[in-house]
Amino acid sequence: MKIIVAIKQVPARDSQLRIAPSAKWIAEDDLTYEINEPDAYALEEGLQLKEKHGGEVVALCAGPPRAAQTIREALAKGADRAIHIEEEDMGAFDPLGAAKLLAAALRSESPDLILTGLQSDDLGYGQTGVILAELLGLPHATIIMKVEKRDGGILVKRELEDGWFQHVEMPLPALLTIQSGASKLRYATLMGIKKAKTKEIRRLRAAELGAAAGSPSITIERIYLPQRTKQTQLFEGSPKEAAAKLVEKLKFEARVI
Amino acid sequence: MSILAVLEHSGSAWHRMSWETLAAAQQIARELDTTASAAFVRPGGHGFADELARKQLEKVYLVDHELLNGYTPDGYAIALRQLIDRAAPRLVLFSHTYQVRDFLPKLATSLGKVAVTDVVAHRVDNGQVVLVRQLFQGKVNVDVRFAADGPNFASLQAGAYRADRVADGSAAVEVVRPQLSAGEIRTKPLELFRESQRAVDLTAAEIIVSVGRGIKESDNLPLVQKLADVLGAELAASRPICDAGWLPMERQVGSSGQTVAPKMYMAIGISGAIQHLVGMKGSRIIVAINKDPNAPIFEVADYGIVGDLFQVVPELIDAIQKSK
């Protein structure tokens, strides 16, 4: 099975975010980056499928040169090779524009299966995978917990709301977005890190792919820190003092204990 | 050029978010001086259409085709595209449900559009709709505009609009029969199922102590269990804790777990990603303990302590015991 895993590099989860002066994005200068966590689960699923059925796992990533670090980590975990669409200004692409880049890079690949995380931790549109499927004319399923290979296709376990699940049969090639937490993430081994250095990273530029940002159909007007909808009473002082004040409020003001 | 609300029906009941989306469509229509209509897919759903016909809407579209028995993204995207061509709405609103997340990006892409997903609010500026959504798991807000004329697409976050604001009135029902063939539907959905019977009913708990990533290791769980015990509370968790197998799935609160509204919800080391907040923000009193002062959980919290839970929780247990 030839499996493409689309991954994204995003600011680390515990980053302290500041708004850039332009108010169009966050200030990036002192951020550290990591793989979008949902995409790490997609990669894990891809690697497990390869271990079971053989084939190849190719990591696909659109992002600035710094994304190479995240790509190397995917290679160190076991991806066989990677495609890096180098683009400094991904902010100029809306989800459709970004998916067009990925689709263009896949034209010569004809994979059996494309996997990605169910959403990104930064923009959180939760759309790139499904848009990519539509652009490539592939069937898709989202929020997938489990993938089983069947004759002529796959059987996937989809998560629904309120604790419900559903199995879906589908033909290959197909695209799936993978639910986070469905399996345990592996760490890169020392051997894997060593091997990653010799693996191929094909670098493409957005312009070469003939998929420029064009005119986005949605535009970011302004980003800002949310205003609190509730007035939170914060208790300061030592842990002991803060805890005592909180308990007093819960007992005499909120009357819940 | 009206506003179209696409509602979700399971076959036995409306999705709880459908009325919120209907209320939003009515409100935005009023602000733009246009009308709202509603649509839903449900073969043979005439009774449900009659219920909508008593709301303040221009039209109720019932999308009816036997191939739409059982949800598929192909079937829904093809059928709704034909409906949109016919109704020519300016803005199409959806609830941000798992099903909508599955087919809306496909539908919008087929029309060369991008849907603005998981919207929390809106405003009307010079006759244009500006939508507010969240970035970085709720830490940052963004105002988004559509760059071109409709039809444009948006999905609304659970709880962003109030279901009880739906205005009554009357509407004509129109049955829409899309052109759809079995060969166009490439996936085959099987029966729905649940993994296990739930032994714990979090929805019945008066006090819930809930734990998140901040607890770091399963070995640290007895600390929050002790806090739950002194409060007479049920122990719950955010998704990562249940995914890791540290607590059973039935104790998970959030969009993929249970929705709770206890007298008090105490969130320990939970940052408050959207998926968690939608499952607990209806709680009467929310208490948050988190080391990150910018964690979104503090936006819904009534009381909070910014600090290391490993220092704060033992003191809290002590203070509660002394107060009794």
XYZ file of C-alpha atoms in Angstrom:
581
model
C 0.000 0.000 0.000
C 1.316 3.419 -0.904
C 0.282 5.800 1.842
C 0.666 9.564 1.837
C 0.453 11.275 5.232
C -0.182 15.013 5.076
C 1.422 16.722 8.087
C 1.636 20.312 9.250
C 4.041 22.153 11.499
C 2.362 24.323 14.133
C 3.485 26.338 17.187
C 4.103 24.099 20.203
C 0.992 23.442 22.247
C 2.027 25.322 25.377
C 3.252 28.435 23.497
C 2.488 31.821 25.002
C 0.923 33.560 22.032
C 1.212 37.238 21.222
C -0.574 39.035 18.416
C 1.674 40.383 15.625
C 1.535 44.179 15.055
C -0.267 43.555 11.742
C -3.076 41.822 13.733
C -3.264 39.305 10.885
C -1.298 36.566 12.651
C 0.592 35.829 15.837
C 4.142 37.061 16.500
C 6.364 34.204 15.374
C 9.852 35.331 16.404
C 10.219 33.459 19.701
C 8.004 30.442 19.029
C 9.030 26.820 18.940
C 7.277 24.479 16.533
C 6.200 20.864 16.478
C 4.129 18.490 14.380
C 0.408 19.200 14.543
C -0.593 16.573 17.102
C -3.556 15.134 15.138
C -1.178 14.642 12.186
C 1.175 12.660 14.427
C -1.695 10.174 14.904
C -2.254 10.054 11.131
C 1.439 9.259 10.679
C 1.224 6.554 13.337
C -1.750 4.963 11.571
C 0.137 5.084 8.256
C 3.216 3.443 9.758
C 1.130 0.693 11.371
C -0.673 -0.035 8.084
C 2.681 -0.273 6.319
C 3.967 -2.673 8.967
C 0.923 -4.902 8.406
C 0.553 -4.730 4.650
C 3.907 -3.532 3.323
C 4.359 -0.625 0.947
C 5.544 2.887 1.460
C 4.735 5.882 3.683
C 5.399 9.317 2.201
C 5.165 12.427 4.401
C 3.746 15.468 2.631
C 4.090 18.924 4.145
C 3.482 22.482 2.943
C 5.299 25.105 4.975
C 8.332 27.372 5.274
C 11.906 25.992 5.429
C 11.629 25.521 9.237
C 9.058 22.770 8.571
C 11.989 20.596 7.452
C 12.574 19.798 11.134
C 9.078 18.319 11.484
C 9.537 16.404 8.208
C 12.814 14.901 9.457
C 11.074 13.779 12.625
C 8.460 11.989 10.497
C 11.242 10.293 8.553
C 12.957 9.327 11.804
C 9.746 7.691 13.019
C 9.641 5.569 9.889
C 8.265 7.452 6.874
C 10.203 6.307 3.783
C 10.522 9.661 2.065
C 8.972 13.118 2.084
C 7.691 15.901 -0.122
C 8.168 19.425 1.203
C 6.241 22.180 -0.553
C 8.341 25.143 0.481
C 6.226 28.237 0.889
C 7.178 31.126 3.159
C 3.761 32.676 3.378
C 1.228 29.926 4.030
C -0.928 32.637 5.615
C -1.804 33.806 2.087
C -3.505 30.449 1.423
C -6.973 29.690 2.680
C -7.815 25.991 3.286
C -8.819 25.525 -0.357
C -5.591 27.163 -1.550
C -3.492 24.997 0.783
C -5.281 21.830 -0.338
C -4.682 22.780 -3.985
C -0.944 22.890 -3.240
C -1.085 19.416 -1.692
C -3.195 18.095 -4.573
C -0.750 19.452 -7.150
C 2.191 17.823 -5.366
C 0.375 14.461 -5.400
C -0.384 14.476 -9.125
C 2.544 12.213 -9.969
C 2.188 9.976 -6.896
C -1.109 8.031 -7.298
C -1.292 6.785 -3.677
C -3.680 4.085 -2.416
C -4.452 5.947 0.772
C -4.039 9.526 1.987
C -4.141 10.156 5.739
C -4.159 13.374 7.718
C -5.094 14.624 11.168
C -8.687 15.628 11.761
C -7.771 19.275 12.261
C -4.846 21.587 12.875
C -4.070 22.952 16.303
C -3.420 26.437 14.870
C -6.173 27.325 12.364
C -8.520 24.511 13.358
C -10.684 24.643 10.233
C -10.757 20.830 10.117
C -11.186 20.912 6.356
C -7.919 20.323 4.520
C -8.289 16.541 4.262
C -11.857 16.595 2.975
C -11.091 19.397 0.495
C -8.077 17.436 -0.756
C -10.283 14.372 -1.309
C -12.740 16.430 -3.326
C -9.967 18.006 -5.416
C -8.521 14.557 -6.167
C -11.945 13.001 -6.772
C -11.466 10.475 -3.947
C -14.000 9.108 -1.459
C -13.247 10.095 2.131
C -14.211 9.473 5.734
C -13.399 11.632 8.765
C -12.604 11.132 12.467
C -11.412 7.574 11.906
C -10.399 5.360 14.831
C -9.372 2.199 12.981
C -8.547 1.096 9.427
C -8.778 -2.524 8.236
C -7.781 -3.634 4.783
C -10.389 -5.675 2.946
C -10.561 -7.162 -0.528
C -10.752 -4.250 -2.921
C -10.966 -1.620 -0.229
C -11.008 -0.789 3.460
C -13.336 -0.964 6.433
C -12.984 2.034 8.734
C -14.362 2.778 12.190
C -15.748 6.306 12.343
C -16.339 8.117 15.591
C -19.732 9.809 15.873
C -21.039 12.012 18.661
C -22.124 10.951 22.164
C -20.180 7.705 22.268
C -21.506 6.248 19.002
C -19.412 4.659 16.266
C -20.017 3.413 12.764
C -18.193 1.122 10.372
C -17.940 2.325 6.770
C -16.820 0.267 3.772
C -15.017 2.152 1.062
C -12.924 1.484 -2.023
C -9.311 2.530 -2.497
C -7.839 4.972 -3.284
C -9.375 7.021 -0.500
C -8.625 9.767 2.002
C -9.120 9.469 5.772
C -8.775 11.972 8.585
C -7.573 10.198 11.720
C -8.885 10.816 15.230
C -6.269 11.716 17.815
C -5.584 9.199 20.528
C -6.735 6.197 18.488
C -3.330 4.569 19.020
C -0.150 5.185 20.997
C 2.416 7.396 19.297
C 5.866 5.920 18.741
C 9.120 7.691 19.476
C 11.890 7.927 16.911
C 14.679 5.458 17.671
C 18.343 6.399 17.442
C 18.598 4.149 14.394
C 15.565 5.893 12.900
C 17.112 9.327 13.439
C 20.322 8.134 11.781
C 18.495 6.626 8.825
C 16.344 9.744 8.349
C 19.426 11.668 7.270
C 19.747 9.534 4.155
C 16.066 9.575 3.202
C 14.823 11.605 0.281
C 13.061 14.940 0.817
C 11.764 16.264 -2.479
C 11.464 20.052 -2.318
C 8.881 21.764 -4.462
C 7.915 25.394 -4.658
C 4.328 26.580 -4.717
C 5.004 28.500 -7.941
C 6.359 25.341 -9.646
C 3.138 23.542 -8.790
C 1.098 26.108 -10.672
C -1.015 26.555 -7.566
C -0.470 30.122 -6.420
C -2.453 31.494 -3.494
C -4.688 33.271 -6.016
C -7.605 35.108 -4.512
C -8.681 33.432 -1.295
C -12.419 33.076 -0.835
C -12.207 33.970 2.831
C -10.000 36.650 4.338
C -8.689 37.181 7.841
C -9.650 40.680 8.894
C -8.108 40.792 12.349
C -6.913 38.461 15.073
C -7.072 39.326 18.763
C -7.137 37.843 22.230
C -10.690 36.933 23.220
C -12.484 39.061 25.761
C -13.530 37.150 28.776
C -17.229 36.459 28.683
C -17.209 35.761 32.380
C -15.528 37.746 35.114
C -13.281 35.125 36.663
C -12.325 35.690 40.289
C -8.686 34.677 40.500
C -7.150 33.906 43.881
C -3.538 34.827 44.408
C -0.923 34.302 47.051
C 0.755 31.074 48.092
C -0.997 27.821 47.105
C -2.217 27.555 50.690
C -3.659 31.078 50.743
C -5.221 30.768 47.295
C -6.817 27.423 48.183
C -8.227 28.833 51.423
C -9.759 31.821 49.621
C -11.262 29.569 46.960
C -12.850 27.265 49.526
C -14.309 30.234 51.395
C -15.925 31.522 48.167
C -17.249 28.094 47.234
C -18.785 27.749 50.682
C -20.200 31.201 51.337
C -20.657 32.850 47.932
C -21.350 30.035 45.470
C -22.700 27.742 48.241
C -21.721 24.622 46.350
C -19.820 22.848 49.160
C -30.803 36.057 -1.615
C -31.783 34.784 1.791
C -30.137 32.878 4.627
C -30.497 29.108 4.540
C -30.135 27.002 7.700
C -29.344 23.344 6.990
C -30.556 21.286 9.943
C -29.675 17.764 11.045
C -32.180 15.051 11.860
C -31.281 11.567 13.038
C -34.553 10.018 11.920
C -35.969 10.047 15.430
C -35.035 13.530 16.630
C -33.537 16.854 15.605
C -29.890 17.293 16.481
C -29.852 19.490 19.594
C -27.828 22.140 17.764
C -30.339 22.489 14.916
C -32.486 24.999 16.799
C -29.422 27.105 17.607
C -28.599 27.252 13.899
C -32.183 28.106 13.038
C -32.179 30.947 15.586
C -28.891 32.251 14.151
C -30.291 32.190 10.600
C -33.365 34.138 11.695
C -31.250 36.681 13.557
C -28.789 37.239 10.695
C -31.663 37.469 8.195
C -33.268 40.230 10.291
C -29.994 42.118 10.522
C -29.456 41.883 6.745
C -33.077 42.704 6.012
C -33.682 39.451 4.215
C -35.506 36.194 4.927
C -34.437 32.882 6.425
C -35.282 29.434 5.119
C -34.497 25.983 6.489
C -33.555 22.730 4.805
C -32.950 19.201 5.987
C -32.285 15.809 4.469
C -34.660 13.101 5.618
C -36.389 10.692 3.252
C -40.093 10.717 4.151
C -39.579 13.409 6.804
C -42.882 15.214 6.188
C -43.867 15.256 9.854
C -40.586 16.944 10.764
C -41.079 19.446 7.929
C -44.476 20.364 9.377
C -42.778 21.188 12.678
C -40.465 23.626 10.861
C -43.400 25.052 8.903
C -44.573 26.641 12.169
C -41.392 28.728 12.462
C -40.734 32.191 11.070
C -39.221 31.102 7.765
C -39.767 31.827 4.118
C -39.489 28.219 3.078
C -38.819 24.765 4.442
C -36.989 22.492 2.024
C -37.312 18.764 2.651
C -34.605 16.967 0.665
C -36.046 13.546 -0.043
C -34.455 10.633 -1.905
C -34.267 6.956 -0.972
C -30.481 6.985 -1.483
C -30.270 9.487 1.377
C -31.454 6.894 3.905
C -28.289 6.659 5.971
C -25.743 9.436 5.797
C -22.983 9.419 3.188
C -20.795 12.430 2.331
C -21.260 11.785 -1.394
C -25.058 11.624 -1.185
C -25.393 14.664 1.069
C -22.943 16.850 -0.883
C -24.572 16.048 -4.240
C -28.121 16.560 -2.937
C -27.375 19.772 -1.042
C -25.496 21.230 -3.972
C -28.619 20.877 -6.087
C -30.710 22.438 -3.339
C -28.313 25.390 -3.113
C -28.385 25.890 -6.889
C -32.142 26.081 -6.668
C -32.603 28.158 -3.512
C -29.659 30.498 -4.359
C -29.044 31.589 -0.751
C -26.538 34.259 0.142
C -25.320 32.412 3.224
C -25.811 28.780 4.215
C -25.507 28.011 7.936
C -24.838 24.587 9.457
C -24.345 23.294 12.997
C -20.703 22.297 13.556
C -21.543 18.627 14.132
C -19.417 15.592 13.276
C -21.633 14.970 10.252
C -21.302 18.534 8.970
C -17.524 18.397 9.441
C -17.595 15.307 7.216
C -19.431 16.742 4.196
C -19.408 20.565 4.372
C -15.807 21.070 3.098
C -16.638 18.795 0.157
C -19.838 20.674 -0.648
C -18.137 24.079 -0.435
C -15.170 22.918 -2.533
C -17.505 21.673 -5.268
C -18.727 25.274 -5.531
C -15.223 26.751 -5.350
C -15.829 28.112 -1.831
C -14.306 27.747 1.617
C -16.625 27.241 4.567
C -15.909 29.212 7.737
C -16.150 26.467 10.333
C -16.794 26.460 14.084
C -18.074 30.048 14.254
C -18.750 31.470 17.735
C -20.313 34.852 16.880
C -20.973 37.310 14.070
C -21.587 40.962 13.383
C -22.961 42.814 10.382
C -20.715 45.555 9.058
C -21.840 47.651 6.060
C -24.255 44.965 4.961
C -21.512 42.295 5.117
C -21.362 39.457 7.600
C -18.179 39.243 9.664
C -17.759 35.878 11.406
C -15.783 35.278 14.599
C -13.992 31.977 15.120
C -11.230 30.659 17.348
C -7.633 29.806 16.556
C -5.038 27.895 18.579
C -7.570 25.806 20.487
C -9.486 28.863 21.642
C -6.530 31.009 22.738
C -6.984 33.567 19.927
C -10.030 34.921 18.085
C -10.190 35.837 14.408
C -12.658 37.942 12.413
C -13.232 36.448 8.974
C -14.984 37.859 5.909
C -16.102 36.215 2.720
C -14.193 37.617 -0.244
C -16.893 37.028 -2.854
C -20.669 36.942 -3.234
C -22.688 33.949 -2.130
C -23.467 31.259 -1.742
C -21.125 31.320 1.249
C -20.908 28.689 3.954
C -20.419 28.659 7.715
C -20.850 26.181 10.566
C -21.720 27.307 14.098
C -20.181 26.050 17.318
C -22.424 24.334 19.878
C -23.846 26.885 22.303
C -22.860 29.942 20.237
C -26.513 30.826 19.584
C -29.555 30.310 21.771
C -32.061 27.693 20.695
C -34.842 29.367 22.698
C -34.703 32.435 20.442
C -36.290 30.645 17.468
C -39.241 32.755 16.320
C -42.568 31.148 15.439
C -44.466 31.927 12.263
C -45.419 29.989 9.201
C -43.603 28.703 6.149
C -44.368 26.811 2.972
C -42.883 23.321 2.670
C -41.208 22.374 -0.574
C -40.060 18.817 -1.230
C -36.832 18.695 -3.217
C -35.980 15.475 -5.066
C -32.338 15.583 -6.078
C -30.923 13.769 -9.111
C -28.863 11.061 -7.484
C -27.742 7.619 -8.630
C -26.391 4.733 -6.560
C -23.117 4.763 -8.516
C -22.314 8.266 -7.233
C -22.222 7.074 -3.616
C -18.838 5.458 -3.093
C -18.909 4.641 0.610
C -21.179 2.159 2.351
C -22.151 3.028 5.928
C -22.976 0.118 8.251
C -24.952 0.051 11.514
C -24.229 2.496 14.344
C -22.901 0.928 17.533
C -21.668 1.751 21.035
C -18.611 0.140 22.600
C -19.965 -0.532 26.066
C -22.820 0.212 28.367
C -22.072 3.208 30.498
C -21.668 2.363 34.163
C -21.116 5.957 35.230
C -23.685 8.624 34.536
C -21.754 11.866 34.806
C -24.857 13.824 33.849
C -26.399 12.920 37.222
C -23.420 14.155 39.284
C -23.861 17.337 41.334
C -20.145 17.986 41.541
C -17.554 16.903 39.004
C -13.796 17.070 39.426
C -12.251 16.803 35.986
C -8.623 16.264 35.123
C -6.593 17.047 32.000
C -3.124 16.868 30.502
C -1.695 18.897 33.367
C -1.716 15.781 35.560
C 1.238 14.524 33.461
C 1.198 10.848 34.528
C -1.392 8.276 35.513
C 0.504 7.788 38.784
C -0.624 11.281 39.773
C -4.340 10.525 39.407
C -4.862 9.544 43.093
C -4.313 13.224 43.930
C -7.396 14.359 41.972
C -9.328 11.244 43.040
C -8.747 12.352 46.628
C -10.025 15.839 45.802
C -13.130 14.271 44.220
C -13.608 12.110 47.318
C -13.497 14.992 49.807
C -16.003 16.887 47.645
C -18.264 13.853 47.153
C -17.734 14.372 43.440
C -17.503 12.150 40.374
C -14.142 12.058 38.667
C -14.105 12.995 34.975
C -11.459 13.850 32.417
C -10.666 15.584 29.160
C -10.062 13.496 26.078
C -6.262 12.944 26.261
C -6.584 11.281 29.673
C -9.148 8.773 28.378
C -7.246 8.243 25.124
C -4.188 7.308 27.158
C -6.326 4.758 29.002
C -5.727 6.411 32.394
C -9.481 6.698 32.941
C -12.276 4.854 31.090
C -13.898 6.556 28.087
C -17.177 6.795 29.974
C -15.609 9.460 32.200
C -14.771 11.728 29.273
C -16.414 15.154 29.076
C -16.592 16.995 25.759
C -17.915 16.784 22.237
C -16.888 13.153 21.856
C -17.809 12.262 25.437
C -20.569 13.377 27.750
C -22.181 16.793 28.038
C -22.590 17.750 31.688
C -24.035 20.665 33.631
C -23.399 20.002 37.336
C -23.713 22.428 40.230
C -19.930 22.692 40.259
C -17.331 21.650 37.699
C -13.749 21.779 38.861
C -11.247 21.618 35.990
C -7.772 20.559 37.136
C -4.956 20.971 34.609
C -7.403 21.309 31.717
C -6.556 24.035 29.219
C -10.092 24.146 27.854
C -9.938 23.282 24.156
C -13.215 23.979 22.381
C -14.048 20.268 22.257
C -13.908 20.126 26.046
C -15.690 23.419 26.729
C -18.775 22.483 24.727
C -19.246 19.525 27.076
C -19.186 21.488 30.347
C -19.756 25.200 29.862
C -23.368 24.915 31.020
C -22.188 24.054 34.553
C -23.485 26.429 37.231
C -20.129 27.130 38.871
C -16.870 26.463 37.071
C -13.553 26.393 38.930
C -10.262 26.197 37.040
C -6.790 25.392 38.316
C -4.148 25.768 35.633
C -0.592 27.023 35.381
C -1.249 28.964 32.151
C -3.067 32.266 32.851
C -4.082 32.425 29.160
C -5.666 28.956 29.112
C -9.143 29.210 27.538
C -10.650 27.433 30.555
C -10.381 30.748 32.427
C -12.781 32.306 29.939
C -15.611 30.185 31.256
C -14.423 29.892 34.861
C -16.158 31.684 37.743
C -13.254 31.063 40.106
C -9.681 30.238 39.323
C -6.206 29.739 40.648
C -3.245 30.228 38.340
C -0.662 27.824 39.650
C 0.912 24.408 39.733
C -1.809 21.871 40.403
C 0.631 19.665 42.325
C 1.022 22.451 44.870
C -2.528 23.796 44.803
C -4.596 20.592 44.933
C -3.102 19.230 48.197
C -3.785 22.608 49.841
C -7.291 22.577 48.416
C -7.994 19.110 49.844
C -6.712 20.318 53.184
C -8.826 23.494 53.120
C -12.000 21.586 52.162
C -11.468 19.081 54.969
C -10.984 21.907 57.467
C -14.107 23.712 56.285
C -16.341 20.759 57.135
